Amino acid sequence: MKKLCIAVAAGAALWLSGCFSVDTAPVMGGGEHVVMNNYGWKFFNWIPLVCGNVSENASFGTAIFRDDVTVEKIQKRFTGYAKGRMIECPVYDVNDTVFMTIFGIPIPYIITYREITLSGTLK
């Protein structure tokens, strides 16, 4: 029973953890289209619980009790990835969810979710 509880807790931690991702694709005529995405969870929309780690040389993909889901941090990582190349047509998307649903009942502001996506073309 103890092993089952540990497995369930570990699975829940992985399921609720944040994720930072970088996806790229070549662009016809030269260049590269880049999409960076990060999301995380907060307690009462104020205390960071867990999110994707945007540090450039991160050894662990999750940051605990740190807020890396900000436009400034994603933009800094994006410009670092660009390494002097010109960034064309950057587009931001911010998704905030302040309702958590338990058994179909919405409960506001206990656990909140935030996701930021930044995409653009590098030439």
XYZ file of C-alpha atoms in Angstrom:
123
model
C 0.000 0.000 0.000
C 2.872 2.357 0.829
C 4.440 1.783 -2.610
C 1.110 2.522 -4.288
C 0.793 5.832 -2.397
C 4.341 6.806 -3.409
C 3.645 5.901 -7.050
C 0.403 7.919 -7.060
C 2.149 10.932 -5.471
C 5.009 10.749 -7.984
C 2.568 10.465 -10.889
C 0.555 13.425 -9.645
C 3.734 15.495 -9.243
C 4.783 14.716 -12.815
C 1.293 15.392 -14.160
C 1.029 18.737 -12.377
C 4.590 19.826 -13.092
C 5.450 22.618 -15.438
C 7.024 22.214 -18.808
C 9.287 24.398 -20.929
C 9.654 23.458 -24.581
C 11.400 24.762 -27.694
C 10.190 23.629 -31.109
C 11.823 24.657 -34.382
C 11.153 24.258 -38.088
C 13.057 25.456 -41.148
C 11.519 28.289 -43.158
C 11.485 28.301 -46.954
C 14.037 30.806 -48.202
C 16.266 30.362 -45.153
C 15.760 30.910 -41.496
C 14.028 29.093 -38.718
C 10.646 29.388 -37.052
C 10.882 28.970 -33.271
C 8.090 28.364 -30.752
C 8.852 28.524 -27.017
C 6.265 27.531 -24.469
C 6.274 27.433 -20.684
C 3.556 26.762 -18.144
C 3.204 26.406 -14.420
C 0.945 26.356 -11.387
C 0.462 28.839 -8.521
C -1.271 28.726 -5.174
C -3.900 31.508 -4.858
C -2.470 32.983 -8.105
C 0.385 34.376 -6.008
C 2.742 31.686 -4.672
C 4.574 29.787 -7.431
C 4.354 26.033 -6.957
C 5.943 24.456 -10.006
C 6.750 25.473 -13.588
C 9.058 24.697 -16.468
C 12.684 25.718 -15.941
C 13.733 28.308 -18.560
C 17.379 28.476 -17.444
C 19.643 27.956 -20.420
C 21.766 25.195 -18.863
C 19.082 23.627 -16.690
C 19.858 20.120 -15.489
C 16.280 19.613 -14.270
C 13.300 20.616 -16.406
C 11.089 21.731 -13.530
C 11.484 24.739 -11.234
C 9.843 24.465 -7.823
C 8.645 27.556 -5.917
C 10.001 29.852 -8.662
C 8.029 31.762 -11.289
C 9.600 31.226 -14.702
C 6.275 31.741 -16.499
C 6.791 35.416 -17.328
C 7.013 37.208 -20.647
C 10.381 38.678 -19.630
C 11.986 35.289 -18.918
C 10.624 33.684 -22.095
C 11.765 36.682 -24.152
C 15.258 36.550 -22.619
C 15.520 32.853 -23.438
C 14.219 33.487 -26.974
C 16.792 36.224 -27.665
C 19.509 33.996 -26.200
C 18.465 31.235 -28.570
C 18.530 33.680 -31.495
C 22.264 34.376 -30.859
C 22.362 37.629 -32.800
C 20.038 36.559 -35.596
C 17.228 38.915 -36.496
C 13.861 38.091 -34.892
C 10.915 38.728 -37.197
C 7.214 38.776 -36.318
C 7.335 37.758 -32.648
C 3.928 36.692 -31.349
C 2.989 36.184 -27.689
C 0.098 34.193 -26.302
C -0.748 34.213 -22.594
C -3.279 31.774 -21.162
C -4.376 32.238 -17.534
C -6.804 29.874 -15.860
C -7.977 30.750 -12.365
C -10.598 28.038 -11.951
C -9.836 24.511 -10.864
C -12.676 22.043 -11.316
C -13.187 19.297 -8.760
C -15.955 16.833 -9.624
C -17.466 19.430 -11.968
C -17.525 22.213 -9.363
C -15.403 25.270 -10.293
C -13.251 26.511 -7.434
C -11.585 29.885 -8.120
C -8.115 31.009 -7.123
C -6.878 28.043 -5.111
C -4.637 26.486 -7.753
C -4.158 28.620 -10.876
C -2.493 27.813 -14.200
C -0.529 30.094 -16.520
C 0.942 29.360 -19.932
C 3.015 31.627 -22.160
C 3.943 30.944 -25.768
C 6.359 33.038 -27.822
C 6.961 32.343 -31.490
C 8.889 34.096 -34.204
C 11.112 33.669 -37.218
C 14.896 33.915 -36.990
C 16.848 35.084 -40.031
